[in-house]
XYZ file of C-alpha atoms in Angstrom:
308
model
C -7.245 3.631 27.014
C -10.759 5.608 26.754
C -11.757 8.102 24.006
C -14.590 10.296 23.131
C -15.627 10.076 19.151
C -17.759 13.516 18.830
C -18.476 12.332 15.403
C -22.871 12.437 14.456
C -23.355 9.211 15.822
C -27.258 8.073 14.814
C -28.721 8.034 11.452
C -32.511 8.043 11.535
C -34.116 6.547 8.690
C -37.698 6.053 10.348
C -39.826 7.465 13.053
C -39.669 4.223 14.881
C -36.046 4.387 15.561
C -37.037 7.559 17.079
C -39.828 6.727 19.176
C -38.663 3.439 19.905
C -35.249 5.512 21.888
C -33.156 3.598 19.796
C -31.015 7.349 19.806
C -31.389 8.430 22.812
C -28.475 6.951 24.012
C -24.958 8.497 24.545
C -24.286 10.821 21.731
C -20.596 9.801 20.818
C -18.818 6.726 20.797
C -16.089 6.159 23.227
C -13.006 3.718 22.304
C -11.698 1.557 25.105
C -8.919 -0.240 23.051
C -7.601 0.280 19.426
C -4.320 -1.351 17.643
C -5.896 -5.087 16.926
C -5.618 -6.462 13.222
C -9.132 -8.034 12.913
C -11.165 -7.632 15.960
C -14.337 -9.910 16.324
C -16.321 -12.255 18.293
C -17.613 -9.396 21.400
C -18.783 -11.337 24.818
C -19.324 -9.962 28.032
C -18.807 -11.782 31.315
C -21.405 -10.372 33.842
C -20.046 -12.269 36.790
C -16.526 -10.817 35.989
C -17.771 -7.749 35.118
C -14.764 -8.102 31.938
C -15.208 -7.988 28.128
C -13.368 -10.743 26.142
C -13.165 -10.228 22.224
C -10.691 -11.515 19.654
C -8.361 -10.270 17.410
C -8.159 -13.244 14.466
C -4.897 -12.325 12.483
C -2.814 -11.934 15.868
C -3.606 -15.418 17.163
C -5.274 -14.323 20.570
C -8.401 -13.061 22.829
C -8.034 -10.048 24.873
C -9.848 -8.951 27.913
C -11.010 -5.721 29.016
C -12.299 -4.723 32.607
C -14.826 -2.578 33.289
C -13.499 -2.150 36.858
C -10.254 -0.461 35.730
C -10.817 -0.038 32.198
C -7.566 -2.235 31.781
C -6.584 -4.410 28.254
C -4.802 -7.375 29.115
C -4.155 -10.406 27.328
C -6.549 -12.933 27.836
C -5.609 -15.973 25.548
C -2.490 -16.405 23.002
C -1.929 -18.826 20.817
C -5.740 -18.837 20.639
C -6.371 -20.891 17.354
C -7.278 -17.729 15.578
C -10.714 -17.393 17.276
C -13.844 -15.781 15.833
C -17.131 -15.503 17.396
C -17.024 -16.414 21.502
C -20.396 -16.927 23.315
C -21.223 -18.639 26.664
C -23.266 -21.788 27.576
C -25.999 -22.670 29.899
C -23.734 -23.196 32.466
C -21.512 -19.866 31.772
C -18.648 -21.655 30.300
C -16.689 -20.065 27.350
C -17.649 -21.607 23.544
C -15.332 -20.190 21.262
C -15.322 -20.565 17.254
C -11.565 -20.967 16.515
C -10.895 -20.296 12.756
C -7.391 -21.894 12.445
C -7.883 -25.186 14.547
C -11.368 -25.346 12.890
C -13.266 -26.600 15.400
C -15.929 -24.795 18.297
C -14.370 -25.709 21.862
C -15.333 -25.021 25.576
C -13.411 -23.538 28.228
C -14.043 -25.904 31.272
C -13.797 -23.908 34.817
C -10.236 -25.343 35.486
C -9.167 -24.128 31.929
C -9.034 -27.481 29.852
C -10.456 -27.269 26.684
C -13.123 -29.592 25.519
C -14.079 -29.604 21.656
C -16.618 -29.674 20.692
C -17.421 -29.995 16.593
C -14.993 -30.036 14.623
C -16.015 -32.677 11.778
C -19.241 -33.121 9.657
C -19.689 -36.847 8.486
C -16.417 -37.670 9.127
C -14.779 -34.409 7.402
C -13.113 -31.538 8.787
C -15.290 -28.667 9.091
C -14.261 -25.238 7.238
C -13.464 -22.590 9.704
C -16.616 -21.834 12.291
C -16.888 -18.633 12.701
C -20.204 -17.567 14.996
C -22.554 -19.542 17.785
C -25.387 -19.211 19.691
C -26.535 -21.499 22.353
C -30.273 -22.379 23.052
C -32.295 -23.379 25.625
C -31.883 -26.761 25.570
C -28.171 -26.813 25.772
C -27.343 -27.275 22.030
C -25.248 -24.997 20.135
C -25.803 -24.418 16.825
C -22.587 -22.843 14.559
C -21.708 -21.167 11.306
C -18.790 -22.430 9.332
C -17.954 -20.306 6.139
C -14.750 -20.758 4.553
C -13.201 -17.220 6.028
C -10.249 -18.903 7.874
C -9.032 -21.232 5.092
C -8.940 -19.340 2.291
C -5.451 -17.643 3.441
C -3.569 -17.749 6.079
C -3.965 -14.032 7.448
C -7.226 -15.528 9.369
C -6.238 -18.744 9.673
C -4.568 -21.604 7.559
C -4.953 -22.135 4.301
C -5.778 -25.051 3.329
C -8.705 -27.185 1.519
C -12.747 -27.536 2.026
C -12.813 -30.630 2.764
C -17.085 -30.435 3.024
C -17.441 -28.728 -0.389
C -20.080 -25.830 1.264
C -20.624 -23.307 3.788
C -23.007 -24.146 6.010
C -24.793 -24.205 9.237
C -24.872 -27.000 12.026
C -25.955 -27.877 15.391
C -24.347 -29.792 17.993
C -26.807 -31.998 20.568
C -25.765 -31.626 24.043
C -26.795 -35.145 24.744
C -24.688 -36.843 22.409
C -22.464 -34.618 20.603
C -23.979 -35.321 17.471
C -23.466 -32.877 14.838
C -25.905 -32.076 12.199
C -26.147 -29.993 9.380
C -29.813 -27.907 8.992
C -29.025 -24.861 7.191
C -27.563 -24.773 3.851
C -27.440 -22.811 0.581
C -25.345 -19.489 1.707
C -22.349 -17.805 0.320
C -20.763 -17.546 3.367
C -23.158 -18.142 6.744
C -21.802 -15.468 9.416
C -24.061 -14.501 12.476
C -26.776 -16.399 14.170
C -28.644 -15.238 16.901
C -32.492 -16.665 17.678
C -35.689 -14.782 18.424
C -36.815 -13.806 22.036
C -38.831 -17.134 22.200
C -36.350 -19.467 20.285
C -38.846 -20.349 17.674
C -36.898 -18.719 14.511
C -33.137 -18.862 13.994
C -31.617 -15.443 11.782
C -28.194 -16.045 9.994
C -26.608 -13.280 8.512
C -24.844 -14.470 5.199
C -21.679 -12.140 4.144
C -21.429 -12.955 0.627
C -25.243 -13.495 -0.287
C -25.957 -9.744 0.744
C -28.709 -10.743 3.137
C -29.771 -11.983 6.403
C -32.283 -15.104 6.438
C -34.638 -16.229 9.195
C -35.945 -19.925 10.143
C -38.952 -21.567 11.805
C -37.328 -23.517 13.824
C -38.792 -27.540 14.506
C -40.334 -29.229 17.565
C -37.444 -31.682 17.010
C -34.969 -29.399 16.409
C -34.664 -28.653 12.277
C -35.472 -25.733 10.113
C -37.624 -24.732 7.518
C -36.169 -23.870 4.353
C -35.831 -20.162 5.594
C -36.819 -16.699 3.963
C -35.434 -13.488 3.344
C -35.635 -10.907 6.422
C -33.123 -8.104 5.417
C -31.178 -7.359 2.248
C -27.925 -5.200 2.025
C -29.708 -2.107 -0.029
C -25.863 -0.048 -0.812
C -22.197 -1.144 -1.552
C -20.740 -0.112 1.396
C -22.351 -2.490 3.740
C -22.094 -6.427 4.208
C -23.433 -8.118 7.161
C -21.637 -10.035 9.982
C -22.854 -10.657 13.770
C -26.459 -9.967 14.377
C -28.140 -9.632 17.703
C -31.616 -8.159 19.690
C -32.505 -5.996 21.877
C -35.413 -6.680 24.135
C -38.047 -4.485 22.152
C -37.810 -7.189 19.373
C -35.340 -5.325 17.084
C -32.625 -6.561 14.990
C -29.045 -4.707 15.006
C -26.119 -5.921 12.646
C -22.556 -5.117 12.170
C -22.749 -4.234 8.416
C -18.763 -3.608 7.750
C -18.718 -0.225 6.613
C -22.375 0.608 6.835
C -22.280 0.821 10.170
C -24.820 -1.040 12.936
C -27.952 -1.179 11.078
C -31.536 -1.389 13.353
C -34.283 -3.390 11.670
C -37.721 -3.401 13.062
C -39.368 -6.856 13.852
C -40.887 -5.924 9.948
C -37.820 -6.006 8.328
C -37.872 -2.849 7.603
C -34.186 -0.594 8.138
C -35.052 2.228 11.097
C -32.026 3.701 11.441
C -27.796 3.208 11.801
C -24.959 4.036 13.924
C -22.381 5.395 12.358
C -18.623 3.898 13.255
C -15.647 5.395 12.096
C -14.621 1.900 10.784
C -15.731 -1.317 9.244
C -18.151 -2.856 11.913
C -17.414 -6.732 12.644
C -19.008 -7.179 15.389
C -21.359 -6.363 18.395
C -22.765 -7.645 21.536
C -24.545 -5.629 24.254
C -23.214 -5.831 28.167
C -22.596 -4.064 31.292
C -24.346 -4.247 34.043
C -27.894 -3.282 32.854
C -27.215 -5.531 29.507
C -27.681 -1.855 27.485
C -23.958 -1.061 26.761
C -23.556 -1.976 23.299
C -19.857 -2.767 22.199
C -18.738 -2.673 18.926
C -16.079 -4.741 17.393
C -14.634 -3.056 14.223
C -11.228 -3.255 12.190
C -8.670 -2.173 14.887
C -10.724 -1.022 17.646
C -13.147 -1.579 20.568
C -16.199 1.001 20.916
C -18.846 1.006 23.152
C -21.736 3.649 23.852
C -24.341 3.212 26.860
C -27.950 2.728 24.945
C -31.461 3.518 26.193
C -32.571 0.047 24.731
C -31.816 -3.207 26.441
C -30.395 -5.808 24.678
C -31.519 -9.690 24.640
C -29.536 -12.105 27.014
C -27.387 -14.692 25.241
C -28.732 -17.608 26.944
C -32.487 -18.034 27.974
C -33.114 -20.491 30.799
């Protein structure tokens, strides 16, 4: 399925959104899949040239090739999976919700878990990760996927808070060094690894951390705030001119300049989840949101997931 939305697509709110190209892009939004419940957690597979996202509610992952422009089914039961990203070594992490735990898709298809307690408790229901440079990954883990059973399984915090936590490659050690969120969401790190941003859903804003020689965090600050009632924020990611985009739900993708400051918007016909940029020249951004999959071809590039 492909579809052109001729709806206005940018918002300008600055001149920098402007002059940076941020809208100079396609001017419409073109829909390569709709009829998912929930659709999240956006990755794209350059070797495969295929686009692998989740729909939480219905259990699975599906996959969509650029090739053929084909939706097949990539993964069902799927332990209502969230946010999907890849490792140093280009094998699938995945934040499944309902099983909560983050696994690993090893290249003959076992799955190897990866967290899935804190001190000896079951974790809440990780929702978004990032991997750095040094092979650790470093999750969310609100309470999204336990509070009911349309995302997941209800069932009981066990941990008592929503934090954030990073797993050592080395020993599989998990520790906690973010805390103090309504409801941690999307993580993403700077260009040069040195700052860690984590959108928080319920807290209205999106925070940003020095990040230690030995691998903690600061006690963070305050980089964006939501600033109307429509929008709460969910993934976040970069583009390669140091700018900030988030799915903001029904706000739309907001831009933010390496300021903080809001630049501009893209305006989605439904609540934004999601996004991750792909295709070939890493500048096709894809948007996860309610029941659909957009994408629109960008003249900004975005940031690889993993840095080497």
């Amino acid at each position: 399925m492909s579809a052109q939305l001729r709806t206005p697509l940018y918002e300008i709110l600055d001149e920098r959104f402007r002059t940076g190209r941020c809208a100079a892009g396609d001017d419409r939004l073109e829909v390569l899949h709709d009829g998912c419940r929930w659709a999240e957690g956006p990755l794209y597979l350059p070797a495969w040239r295929q686009f692998v996202w989740s729909d939480i509610p219905n259990d699975r992952m599906l996959r969509w090739d650029e090739a053929t422009g084909a939706v097949s089914l990539f993964r069902s039961p799927a332990g209502h999976p969230n946010g999907n990203t890849v490792d140093r070594e280009g094998r699938l992490v995945t934040c499944e919700q309902g099983n909560r735990r983050v696994t690993r898709t090893e290249p003959d298809g076992r799955t190897t878990v990866i967290a899935d307690r804190f001190a000896g408790k079951r974790l809440n229901s990780p929702n978004d990760a990032v991997v750095r440079s040094d092979g650790s990954i470093w999750f969310s883990d609100p309470d999204f996927g336990i509070t009911s059973d349309y995302e997941g399984i209800r069932a009981d915090p066990e941990i008592g808070g929503c934090h954030v936590y990073r797993a050592d490659p080395a020993t599989g050690e998990v520790r906690l060094v973010a805390d103090g969120f309504g409801a941690p969401n999307g993580l993403v790190f700077s260009p040069d690894e040195r700052q860690l941003y984590v959108s928080d859903t319920r807290g209205g804003c999106i925070r940003v951390f020095e990040v230690r020689a030995d691998g903690t965090l600061d006690d963070g600050r305050v980089f964006a705030e939501v600033k109307d009632d429509d929008s709460r924020f969910d993934n976040i990611r970069f583009d390669d001119g140091g700018r900030l985009w988030a799915a903001a739900m029904a706000g739309g993708v907001h831009c933010y300049d390496p300021d903080g400051t809001l630049i501009g918007r893209l305006r989605v016909p439904e609540p934004v989840s999601n996004i991750a940029f792909g295709g070939p020249k890493n500048n096709r951004l894809f948007i996860t949101a309610t029941t659909s999959l957009y994408s629109l071809v960008m003249s900004v590039t975005g940031l690889p997931r993993v840095r080497v």
